[in-house]
Coordinates of C-alpha atoms and ligand atoms in Angstrom, one line a residue:
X1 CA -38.4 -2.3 -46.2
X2 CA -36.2 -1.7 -49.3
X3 CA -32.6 -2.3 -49.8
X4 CA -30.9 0.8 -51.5
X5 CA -28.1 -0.3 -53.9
X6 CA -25.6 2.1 -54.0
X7 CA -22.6 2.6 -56.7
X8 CA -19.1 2.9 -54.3
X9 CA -17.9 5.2 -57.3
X10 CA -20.3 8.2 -56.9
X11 CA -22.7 7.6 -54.0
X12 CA -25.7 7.1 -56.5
X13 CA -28.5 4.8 -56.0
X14 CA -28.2 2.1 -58.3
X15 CA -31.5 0.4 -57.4
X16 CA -34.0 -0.2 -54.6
X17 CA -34.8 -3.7 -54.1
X18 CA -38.3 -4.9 -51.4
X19 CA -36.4 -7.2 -49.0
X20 CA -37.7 -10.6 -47.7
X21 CA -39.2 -10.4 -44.9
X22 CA -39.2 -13.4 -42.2
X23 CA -42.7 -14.7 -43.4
X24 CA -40.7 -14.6 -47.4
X25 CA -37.8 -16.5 -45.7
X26 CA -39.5 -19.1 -44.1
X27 CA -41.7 -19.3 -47.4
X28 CA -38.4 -19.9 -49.4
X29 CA -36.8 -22.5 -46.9
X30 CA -39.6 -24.1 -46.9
X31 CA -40.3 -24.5 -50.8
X32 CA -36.2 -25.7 -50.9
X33 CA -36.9 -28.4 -48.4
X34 CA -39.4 -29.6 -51.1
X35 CA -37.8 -29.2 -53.8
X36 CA -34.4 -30.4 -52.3
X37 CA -35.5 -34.1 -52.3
X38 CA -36.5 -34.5 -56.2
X39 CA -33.0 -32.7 -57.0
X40 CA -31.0 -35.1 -54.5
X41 CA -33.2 -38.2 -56.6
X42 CA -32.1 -37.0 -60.3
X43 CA -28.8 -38.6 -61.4
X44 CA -25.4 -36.9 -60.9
X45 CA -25.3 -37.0 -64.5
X46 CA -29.0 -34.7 -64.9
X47 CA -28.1 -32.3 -62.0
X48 CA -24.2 -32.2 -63.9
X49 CA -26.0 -30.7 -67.6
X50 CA -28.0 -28.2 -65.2
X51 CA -24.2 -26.8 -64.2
X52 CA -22.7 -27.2 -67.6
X53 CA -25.6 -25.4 -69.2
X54 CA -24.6 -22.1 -66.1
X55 CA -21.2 -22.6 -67.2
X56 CA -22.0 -21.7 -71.0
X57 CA -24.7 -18.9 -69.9
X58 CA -21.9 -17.5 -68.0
X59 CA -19.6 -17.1 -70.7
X60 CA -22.0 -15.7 -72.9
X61 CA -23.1 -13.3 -70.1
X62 CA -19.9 -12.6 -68.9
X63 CA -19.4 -8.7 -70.2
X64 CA -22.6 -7.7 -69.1
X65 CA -22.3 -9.4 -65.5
X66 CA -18.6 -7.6 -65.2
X67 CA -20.2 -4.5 -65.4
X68 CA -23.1 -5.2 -62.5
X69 CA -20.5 -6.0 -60.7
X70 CA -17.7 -3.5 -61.2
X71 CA -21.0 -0.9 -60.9
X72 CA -21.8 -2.3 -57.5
X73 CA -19.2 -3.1 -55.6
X74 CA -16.3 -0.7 -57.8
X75 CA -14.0 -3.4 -58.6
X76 CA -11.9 -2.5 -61.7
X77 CA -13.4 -3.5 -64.6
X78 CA -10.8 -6.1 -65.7
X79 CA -10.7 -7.6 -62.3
X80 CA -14.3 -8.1 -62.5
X81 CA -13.5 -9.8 -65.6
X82 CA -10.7 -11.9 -63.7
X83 CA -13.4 -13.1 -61.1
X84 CA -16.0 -14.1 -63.6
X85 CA -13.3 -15.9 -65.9
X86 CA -11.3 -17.5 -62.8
X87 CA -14.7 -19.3 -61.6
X88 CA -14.2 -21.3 -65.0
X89 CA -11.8 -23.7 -64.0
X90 CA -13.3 -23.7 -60.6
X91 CA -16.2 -24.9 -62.4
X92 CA -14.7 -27.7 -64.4
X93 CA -12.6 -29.3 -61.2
X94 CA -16.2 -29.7 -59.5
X95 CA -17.9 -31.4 -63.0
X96 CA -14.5 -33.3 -63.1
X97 CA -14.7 -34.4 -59.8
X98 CA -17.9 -35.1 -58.2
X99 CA -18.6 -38.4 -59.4
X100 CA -15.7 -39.3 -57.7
X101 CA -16.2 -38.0 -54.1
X102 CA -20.1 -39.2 -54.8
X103 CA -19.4 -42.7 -55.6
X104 CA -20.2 -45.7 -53.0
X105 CA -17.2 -47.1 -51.5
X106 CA -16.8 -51.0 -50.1
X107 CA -14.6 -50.9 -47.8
X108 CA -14.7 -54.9 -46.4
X109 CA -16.2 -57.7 -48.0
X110 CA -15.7 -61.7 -46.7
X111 CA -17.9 -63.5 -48.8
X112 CA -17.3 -67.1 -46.5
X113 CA -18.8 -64.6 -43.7
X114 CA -21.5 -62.8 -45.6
X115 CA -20.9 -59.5 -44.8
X116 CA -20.2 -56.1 -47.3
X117 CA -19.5 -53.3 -45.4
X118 CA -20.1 -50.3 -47.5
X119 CA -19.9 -46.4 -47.4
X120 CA -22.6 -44.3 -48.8
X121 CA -23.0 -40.7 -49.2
X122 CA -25.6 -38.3 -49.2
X123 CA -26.8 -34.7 -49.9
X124 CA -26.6 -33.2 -46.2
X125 CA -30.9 -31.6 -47.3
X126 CA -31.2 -28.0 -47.6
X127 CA -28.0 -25.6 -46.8
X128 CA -27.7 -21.7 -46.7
X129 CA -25.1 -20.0 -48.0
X130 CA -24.4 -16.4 -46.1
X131 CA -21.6 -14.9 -48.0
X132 CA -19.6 -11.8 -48.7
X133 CA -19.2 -9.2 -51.4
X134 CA -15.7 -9.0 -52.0
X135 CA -15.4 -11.9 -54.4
X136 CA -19.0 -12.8 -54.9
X137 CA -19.0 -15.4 -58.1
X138 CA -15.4 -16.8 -56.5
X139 CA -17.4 -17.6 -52.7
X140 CA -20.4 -18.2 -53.6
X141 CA -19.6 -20.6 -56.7
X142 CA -17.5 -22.4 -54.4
X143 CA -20.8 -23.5 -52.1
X144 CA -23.2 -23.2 -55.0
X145 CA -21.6 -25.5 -57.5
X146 CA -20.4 -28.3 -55.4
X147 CA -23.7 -28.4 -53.2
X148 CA -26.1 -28.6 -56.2
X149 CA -23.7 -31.3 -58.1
X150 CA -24.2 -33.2 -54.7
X151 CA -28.2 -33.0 -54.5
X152 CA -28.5 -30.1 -52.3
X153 CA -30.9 -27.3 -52.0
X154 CA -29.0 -23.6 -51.8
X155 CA -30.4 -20.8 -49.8
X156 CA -27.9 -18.1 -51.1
X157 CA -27.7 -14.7 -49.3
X158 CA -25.7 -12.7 -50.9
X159 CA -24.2 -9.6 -49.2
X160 CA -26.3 -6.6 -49.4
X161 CA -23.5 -5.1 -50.8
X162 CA -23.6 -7.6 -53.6
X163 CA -27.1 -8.4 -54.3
X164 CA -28.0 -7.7 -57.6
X165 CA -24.8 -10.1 -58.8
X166 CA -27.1 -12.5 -56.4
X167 CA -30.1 -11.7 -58.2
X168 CA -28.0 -12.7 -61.8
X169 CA -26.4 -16.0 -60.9
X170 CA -29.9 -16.8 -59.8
X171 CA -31.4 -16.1 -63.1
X172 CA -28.5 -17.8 -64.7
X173 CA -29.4 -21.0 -62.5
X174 CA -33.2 -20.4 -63.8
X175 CA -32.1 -20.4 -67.4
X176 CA -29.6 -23.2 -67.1
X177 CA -33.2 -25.3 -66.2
X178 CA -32.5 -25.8 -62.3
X179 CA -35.6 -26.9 -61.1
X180 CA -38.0 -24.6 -59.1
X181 CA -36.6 -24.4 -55.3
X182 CA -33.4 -26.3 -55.9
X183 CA -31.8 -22.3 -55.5
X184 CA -33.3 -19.4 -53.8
X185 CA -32.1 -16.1 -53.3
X186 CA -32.9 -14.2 -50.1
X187 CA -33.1 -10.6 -50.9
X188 CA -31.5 -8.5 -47.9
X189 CA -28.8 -6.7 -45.3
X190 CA -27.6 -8.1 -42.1
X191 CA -31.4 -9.4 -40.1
X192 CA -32.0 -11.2 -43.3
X193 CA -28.6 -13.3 -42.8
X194 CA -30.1 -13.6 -39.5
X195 CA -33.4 -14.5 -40.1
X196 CA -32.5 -17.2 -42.1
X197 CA -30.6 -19.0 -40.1
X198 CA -33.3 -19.0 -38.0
X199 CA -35.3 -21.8 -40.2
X200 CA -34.3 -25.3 -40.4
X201 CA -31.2 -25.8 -42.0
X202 CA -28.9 -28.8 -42.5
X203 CA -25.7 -26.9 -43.5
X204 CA -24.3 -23.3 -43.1
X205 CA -21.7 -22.2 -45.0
X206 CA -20.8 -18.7 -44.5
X207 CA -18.4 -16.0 -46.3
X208 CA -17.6 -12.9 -44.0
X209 CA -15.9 -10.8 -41.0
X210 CA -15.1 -13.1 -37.3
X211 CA -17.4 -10.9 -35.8
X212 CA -20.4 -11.9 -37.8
X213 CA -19.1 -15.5 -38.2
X214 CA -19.7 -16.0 -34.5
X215 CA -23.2 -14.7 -34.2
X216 CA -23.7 -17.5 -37.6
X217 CA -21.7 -20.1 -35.4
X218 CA -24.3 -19.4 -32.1
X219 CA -27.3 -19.8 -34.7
X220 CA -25.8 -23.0 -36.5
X221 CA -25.1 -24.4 -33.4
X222 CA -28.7 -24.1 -31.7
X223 CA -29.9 -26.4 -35.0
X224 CA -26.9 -28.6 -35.1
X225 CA -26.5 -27.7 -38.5
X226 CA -23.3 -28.4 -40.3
X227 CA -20.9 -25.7 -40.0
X228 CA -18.2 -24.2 -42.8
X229 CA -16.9 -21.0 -41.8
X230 CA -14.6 -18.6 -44.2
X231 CA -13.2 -15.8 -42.1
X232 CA -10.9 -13.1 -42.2
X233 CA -6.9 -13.4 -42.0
X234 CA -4.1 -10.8 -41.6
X235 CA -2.2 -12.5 -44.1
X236 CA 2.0 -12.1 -43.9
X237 CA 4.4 -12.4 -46.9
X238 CA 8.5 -12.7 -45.2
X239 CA 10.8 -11.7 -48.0
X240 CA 14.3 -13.3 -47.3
X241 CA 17.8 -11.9 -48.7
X242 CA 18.6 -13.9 -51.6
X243 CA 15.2 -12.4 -53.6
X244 CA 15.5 -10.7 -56.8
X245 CA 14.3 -7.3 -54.5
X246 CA 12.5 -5.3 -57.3
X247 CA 10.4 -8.9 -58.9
X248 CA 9.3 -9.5 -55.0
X249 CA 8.3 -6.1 -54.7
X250 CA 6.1 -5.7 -57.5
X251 CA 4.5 -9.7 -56.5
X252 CA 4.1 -8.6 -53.2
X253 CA 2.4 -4.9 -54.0
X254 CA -0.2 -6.7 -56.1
X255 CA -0.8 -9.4 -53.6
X256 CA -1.2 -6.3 -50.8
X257 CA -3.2 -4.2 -53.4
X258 CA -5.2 -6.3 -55.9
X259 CA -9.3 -5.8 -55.3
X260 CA -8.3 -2.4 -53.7
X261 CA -6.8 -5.2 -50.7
X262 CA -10.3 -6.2 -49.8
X263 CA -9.4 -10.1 -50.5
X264 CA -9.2 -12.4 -47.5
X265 CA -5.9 -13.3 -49.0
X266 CA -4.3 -10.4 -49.4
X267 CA -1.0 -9.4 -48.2
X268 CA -1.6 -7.4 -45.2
X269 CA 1.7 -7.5 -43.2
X270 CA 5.0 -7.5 -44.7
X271 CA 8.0 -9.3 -42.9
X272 CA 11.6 -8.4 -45.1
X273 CA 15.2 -9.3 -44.0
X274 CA 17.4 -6.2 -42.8
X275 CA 19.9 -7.3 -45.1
X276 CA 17.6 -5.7 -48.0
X277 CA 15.3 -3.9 -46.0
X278 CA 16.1 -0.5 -47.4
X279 CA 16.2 -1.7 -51.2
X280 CA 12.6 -3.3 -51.1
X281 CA 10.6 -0.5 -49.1
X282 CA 11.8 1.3 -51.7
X283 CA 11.4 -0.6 -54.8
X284 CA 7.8 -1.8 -52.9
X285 CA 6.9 1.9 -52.5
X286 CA 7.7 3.3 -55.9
X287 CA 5.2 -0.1 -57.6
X288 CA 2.5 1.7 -55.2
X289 CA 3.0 4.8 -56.3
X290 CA 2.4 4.0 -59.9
X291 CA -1.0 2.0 -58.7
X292 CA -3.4 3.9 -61.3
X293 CA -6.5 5.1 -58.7
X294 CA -9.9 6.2 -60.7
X295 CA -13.3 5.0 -62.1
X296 CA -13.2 1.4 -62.1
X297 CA -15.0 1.0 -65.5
X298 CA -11.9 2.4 -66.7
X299 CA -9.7 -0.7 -68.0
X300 CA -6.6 1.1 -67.3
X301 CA -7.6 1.6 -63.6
X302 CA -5.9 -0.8 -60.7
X303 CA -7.2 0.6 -57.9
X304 CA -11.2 1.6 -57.6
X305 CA -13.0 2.7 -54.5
X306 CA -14.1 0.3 -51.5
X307 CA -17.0 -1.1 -51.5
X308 CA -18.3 -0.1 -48.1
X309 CA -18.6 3.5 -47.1
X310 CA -17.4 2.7 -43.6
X311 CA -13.8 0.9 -45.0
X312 CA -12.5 4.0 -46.8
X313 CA -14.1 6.8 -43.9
X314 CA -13.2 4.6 -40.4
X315 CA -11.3 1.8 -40.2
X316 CA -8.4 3.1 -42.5
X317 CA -8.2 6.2 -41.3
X318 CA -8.2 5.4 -37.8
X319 CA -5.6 2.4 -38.9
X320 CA -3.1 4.9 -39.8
X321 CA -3.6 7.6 -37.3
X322 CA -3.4 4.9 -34.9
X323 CA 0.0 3.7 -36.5
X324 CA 1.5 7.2 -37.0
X325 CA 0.3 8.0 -33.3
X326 CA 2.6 5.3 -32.6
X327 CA 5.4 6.3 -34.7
X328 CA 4.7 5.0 -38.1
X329 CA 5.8 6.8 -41.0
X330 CA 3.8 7.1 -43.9
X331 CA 5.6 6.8 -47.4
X332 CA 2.4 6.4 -49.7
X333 CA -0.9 8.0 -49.2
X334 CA -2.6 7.9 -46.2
X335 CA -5.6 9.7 -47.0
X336 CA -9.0 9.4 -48.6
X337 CA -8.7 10.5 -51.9
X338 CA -10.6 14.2 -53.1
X339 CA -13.3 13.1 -55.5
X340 CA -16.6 11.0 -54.6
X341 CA -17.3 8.0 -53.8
X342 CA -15.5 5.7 -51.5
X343 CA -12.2 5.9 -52.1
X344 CA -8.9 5.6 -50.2
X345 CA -5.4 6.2 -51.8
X346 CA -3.1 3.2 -51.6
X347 CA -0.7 3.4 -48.6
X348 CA 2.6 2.0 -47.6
X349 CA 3.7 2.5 -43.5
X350 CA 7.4 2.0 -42.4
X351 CA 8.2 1.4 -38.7
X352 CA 5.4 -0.2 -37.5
X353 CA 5.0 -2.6 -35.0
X354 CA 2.5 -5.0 -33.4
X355 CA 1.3 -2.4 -31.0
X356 CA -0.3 -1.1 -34.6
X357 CA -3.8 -1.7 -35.4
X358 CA -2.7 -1.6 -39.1
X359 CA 0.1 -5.1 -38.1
X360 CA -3.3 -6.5 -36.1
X361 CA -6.9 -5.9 -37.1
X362 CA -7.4 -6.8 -40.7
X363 CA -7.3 -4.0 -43.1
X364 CA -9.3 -5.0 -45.5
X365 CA -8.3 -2.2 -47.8
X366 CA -4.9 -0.8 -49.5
X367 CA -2.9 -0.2 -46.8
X368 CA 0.5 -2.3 -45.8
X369 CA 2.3 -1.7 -43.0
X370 CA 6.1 -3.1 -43.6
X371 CA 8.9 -4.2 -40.9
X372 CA 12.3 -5.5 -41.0
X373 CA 13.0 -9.0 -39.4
X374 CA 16.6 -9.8 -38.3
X375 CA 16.5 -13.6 -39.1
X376 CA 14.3 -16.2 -40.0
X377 CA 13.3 -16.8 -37.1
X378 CA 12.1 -13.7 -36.0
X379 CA 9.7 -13.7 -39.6
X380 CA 8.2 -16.8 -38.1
X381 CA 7.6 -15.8 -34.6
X382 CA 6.1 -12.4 -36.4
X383 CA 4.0 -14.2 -39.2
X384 CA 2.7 -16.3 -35.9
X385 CA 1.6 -13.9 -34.2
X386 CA -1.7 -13.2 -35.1
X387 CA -5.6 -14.2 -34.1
X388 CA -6.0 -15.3 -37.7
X389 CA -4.3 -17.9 -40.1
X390 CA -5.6 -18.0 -43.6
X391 CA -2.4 -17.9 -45.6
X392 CA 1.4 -17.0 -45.4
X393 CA 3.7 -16.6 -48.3
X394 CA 7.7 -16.7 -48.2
X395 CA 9.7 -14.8 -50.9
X396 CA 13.1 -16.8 -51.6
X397 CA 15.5 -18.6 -54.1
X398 CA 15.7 -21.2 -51.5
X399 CA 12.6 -23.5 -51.8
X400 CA 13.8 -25.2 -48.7
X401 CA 14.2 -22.5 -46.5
X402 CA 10.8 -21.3 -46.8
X403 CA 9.3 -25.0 -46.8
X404 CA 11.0 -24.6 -43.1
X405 CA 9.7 -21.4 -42.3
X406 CA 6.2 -22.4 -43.5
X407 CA 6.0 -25.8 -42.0
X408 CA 6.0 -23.3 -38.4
X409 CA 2.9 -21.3 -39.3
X410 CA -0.7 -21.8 -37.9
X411 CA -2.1 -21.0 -41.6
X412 CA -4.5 -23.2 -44.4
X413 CA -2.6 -22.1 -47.6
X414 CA 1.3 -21.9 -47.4
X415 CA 2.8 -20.2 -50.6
X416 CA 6.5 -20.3 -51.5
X417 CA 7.4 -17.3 -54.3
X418 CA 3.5 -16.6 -54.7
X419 CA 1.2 -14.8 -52.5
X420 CA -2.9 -14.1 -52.7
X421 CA -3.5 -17.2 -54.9
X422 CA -6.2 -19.4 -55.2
X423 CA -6.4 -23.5 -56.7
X424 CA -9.6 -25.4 -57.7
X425 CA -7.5 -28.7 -56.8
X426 CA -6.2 -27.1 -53.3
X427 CA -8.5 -26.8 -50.3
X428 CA -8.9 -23.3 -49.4
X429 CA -9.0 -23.3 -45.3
X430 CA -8.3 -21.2 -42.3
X431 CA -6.8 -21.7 -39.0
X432 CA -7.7 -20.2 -35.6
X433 CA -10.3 -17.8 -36.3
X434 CA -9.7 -18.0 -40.1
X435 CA -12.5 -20.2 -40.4
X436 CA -14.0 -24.0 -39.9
X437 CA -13.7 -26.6 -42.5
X438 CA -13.0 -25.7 -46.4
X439 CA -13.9 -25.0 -50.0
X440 CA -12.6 -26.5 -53.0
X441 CA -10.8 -29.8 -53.4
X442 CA -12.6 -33.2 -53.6
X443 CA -12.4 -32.2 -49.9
X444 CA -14.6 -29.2 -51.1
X445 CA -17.2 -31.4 -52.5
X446 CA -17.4 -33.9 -50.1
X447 CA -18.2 -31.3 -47.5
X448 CA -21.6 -31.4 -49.1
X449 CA -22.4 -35.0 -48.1
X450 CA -23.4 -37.0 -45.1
X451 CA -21.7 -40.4 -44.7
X452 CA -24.4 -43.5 -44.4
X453 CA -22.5 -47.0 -43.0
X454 CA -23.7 -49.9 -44.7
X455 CA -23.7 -53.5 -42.8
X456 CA -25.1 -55.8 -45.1
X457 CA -25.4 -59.0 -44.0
X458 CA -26.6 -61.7 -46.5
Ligands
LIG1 P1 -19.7 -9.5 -43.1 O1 -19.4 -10.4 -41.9 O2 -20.1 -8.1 -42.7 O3 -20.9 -10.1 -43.9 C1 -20.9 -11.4 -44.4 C2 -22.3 -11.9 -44.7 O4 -23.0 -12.1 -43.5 C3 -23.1 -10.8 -45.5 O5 -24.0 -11.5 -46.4 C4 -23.9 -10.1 -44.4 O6 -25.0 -9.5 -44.9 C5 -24.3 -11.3 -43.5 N1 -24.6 -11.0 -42.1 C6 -24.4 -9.9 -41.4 N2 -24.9 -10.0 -40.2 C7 -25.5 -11.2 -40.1 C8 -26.1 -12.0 -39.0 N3 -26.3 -11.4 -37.8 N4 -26.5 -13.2 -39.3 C9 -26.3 -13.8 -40.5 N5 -25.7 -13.1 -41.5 C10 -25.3 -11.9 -41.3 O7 -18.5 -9.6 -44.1 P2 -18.3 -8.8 -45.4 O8 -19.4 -9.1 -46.4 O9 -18.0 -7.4 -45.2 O10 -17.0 -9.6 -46.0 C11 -15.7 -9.2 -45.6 C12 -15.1 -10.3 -44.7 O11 -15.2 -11.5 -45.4 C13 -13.6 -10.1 -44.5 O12 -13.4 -10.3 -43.1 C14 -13.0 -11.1 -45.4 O13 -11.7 -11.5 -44.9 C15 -14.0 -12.2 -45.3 N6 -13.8 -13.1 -46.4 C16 -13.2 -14.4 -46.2 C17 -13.0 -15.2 -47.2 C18 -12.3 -16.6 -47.0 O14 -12.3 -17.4 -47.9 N7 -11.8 -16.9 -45.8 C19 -13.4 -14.9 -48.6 C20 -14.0 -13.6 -48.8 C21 -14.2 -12.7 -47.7 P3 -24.9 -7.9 -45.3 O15 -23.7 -7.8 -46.1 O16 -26.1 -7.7 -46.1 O17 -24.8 -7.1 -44.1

């Protein structure tokens, strides 16, 4: 069967791919498994010049691999630039910091006794990496560079929605000189994903939606693989009433809005004091409105289509009818927009409550729904109230005050003034059903090894 790559921005096919079938899976697994052990045996410093050597290939690269990506997934041209230039640093922390989180550790030595007690760590073998479309070099480099600087084998499978950016960090990997094996692509939608976790595995790490993070769980699980999961959120911002109103607006609109909203950090609920209520719907309304919408190989363009067909037809859609149904207001939008492709105008709801969709199920797109809160404490019990817990941000010129409101929230990244922001040196991890374990960090690194105990007697 072949996989029809689609441009979001017209509906045209930008390529038909073959996909792998379970006999090409297994065939891939298996040549990883092989090759996995040779990798995990060349020094830290060999495997290290392999990475260095993507880094450079990815600069040099970079304004060809903006445009695969902004063609096939219709992220604005300079955000695709954003994502390839942001893995940079991301790229460096890793080089910086593995030999670090690699090295042996002694924890107890008594030489009168003759015992060293000594902590070793080791590749976990061959992992997969299942993983979305939305941010493909950010995700996926954030498995695929620590993993191969710790001796792993990577099965990558990209989204379908995402592929042939897939297909060119693997021939960036080729041409950087990793060895044969050491990364393989799977080529495929949905039963590929599923297919693949259906070989033996030693780690899963998957990007996506909680409803297909479960069925990756269930799979995982049956294998006892090692299990990192990197859900969805339905992220909150609370602005307070000591804000500069029309600064926190525009923050908060580009944190709601950036990557069309499809980032699993976006802003997706908006909390904002009574006291300035009226001020910032307005001030937050008007930023939307001048949100330039078009062709998102156009630099001047902020807002391109979504990336799946279903996004911008059903789930928004239904979000707002739902909300308006329900009493919402629309002040922005609320429609797709009249030209081709999948595209959906930015939108701003007033009076909305938690019987909304739109203030429940993520979004996933640019929509915001945004309510007043009496008090701090009714932002916290709001911002709490959620399945999910990926991040929360607090918007005021008392650091102290939102350390308190934050230091109540069920969530992995906490921001104070900032909002839909990502650090190589900070773990990025959920809570609830934002996800198991995390990425980036030395914790992010050493997520990639298994611990050996030493008792060495003499
Ligand atoms: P999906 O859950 O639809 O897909 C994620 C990956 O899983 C894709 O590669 C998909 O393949 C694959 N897949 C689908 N079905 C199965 C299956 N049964 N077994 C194994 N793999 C399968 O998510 P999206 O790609 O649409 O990504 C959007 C979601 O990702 C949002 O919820 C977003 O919040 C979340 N996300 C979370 C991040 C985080 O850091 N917490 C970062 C980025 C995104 P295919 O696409 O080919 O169907």
């Amino acid at each position: 069967m072949d996989l029809r790559i689609v441009n979001p921005t017209n509906g045209t096919t930008l390529k038909e791919l073959p996909c792998d079938d379970r006999a090409a899976i297994a065939a891939k697994v298996a040549t990883a498994h092989a090759a996995q052990r040779a990798w995990a045996a060349t020094s830290l410093a060999g495997r290290s010049n392999v990475v260095r050597r993507f880094r450079e290939l990815l600069v040099e690269r970079t304004e060809t691999l903006a445009l695969v990506l902004t063609d096939e997934v219709g992220k604005p041209i300079r955000q695709s630039k954003n994502e390839l230039a942001g893995t940079l640093p991301r790229i460096d922390f890793f080089l910086e910091h593995a030999p670090g989180v690699v090295a042996d550790e002694v924890v107890f030595s008594d030489r009168a006794a003759g015992l060293t007690e000594r902590i070793e760590l080791e590749p976990l073998g061959v992992v997969a990496n299942i993983s979305a479309w939305n941010y493909p070099w950010f995700v996926g480099l954030n498995v695929i560079v620590p993993a191969l600087l710790t001796g792993n084998a990577v099965v990558y499978k990209p989204s379908e929605y995402a592929t042939l950016t897939g297909l060119a960090l693997a021939d960036l990997l080729d041409a950087a000189g990793a060895p044969r094996g050491v990364f393989e692509v799977v080529v495929g939608a949905g039963e590929a994903g599923a297919a693949l976790l259906a070989e033996p595995l030693d780690g899963v790490f998957f990007t996506g939606s909680l409803s297909t993070g479960r069925r990756v769980a269930e799979a995982a699980a049956r294998q006892f693989a090692k299990l990192q999961l990197e859900l969805g959120g339905k992220d909150p911002a609370y602005v307070c009433d000591d804000v500069e109103v029309d600064a926190a607006a525009a923050a908060v609109a580009d944190g709601a809005f950036y990557n069309t909203g499809q980032s699993c950090c976006s802003v997706e609920r908006v909390y904002v004091h009574a006291a300035i209520y009226d001020r910032f719907v307005q001030a937050f309304t008007s930023v939307v409105k001048g949100f330039v919408v078009g062709d998102p190989r156009d630099e001047a363009t902020y807002i391109g289509p979504l990336t799946r067909r279903e996004l911008a037809l059903d789930v928004l859609a239904a979000q707002v009818s739902d909300a308006t149904a329900r009493g919402a207001k629309i002040l922005a939008g609320g429609h797709r927009v009249e030209r081709p492709g999948w595209y959906f105008e930015p939108t701003v709801l007033v009076d909305v409550d938690h019987s909304m969709r739109v203030m429940r199920d993520e979004s996933f797109g640019p929509i915001i729904g945004i309510q007043p809160v009496a008090d701090d404490a009714e932002a916290i019990e709001k911002m709490n109230d959620t399945e999910y817990g990926l991040t929360a941000g607090v918007y005021t010129a008392d650091a102290a005050r939102a350390e308190r409101v934050l230091t109540k929230l069920a969530v992995g990244s906490a921001y104070v003034n900032c909002c839909d922001r990502v650090s190589p040196r900070l773990p990025w991890s959920g809570r609830r059903h934002s996800g198991l374990g995390c990425t980036l960090s030395t914790h992010g690194i050493a997520a990639f090894l298994n611990t050996k105990a030493w008792h060495v007697k003499a």
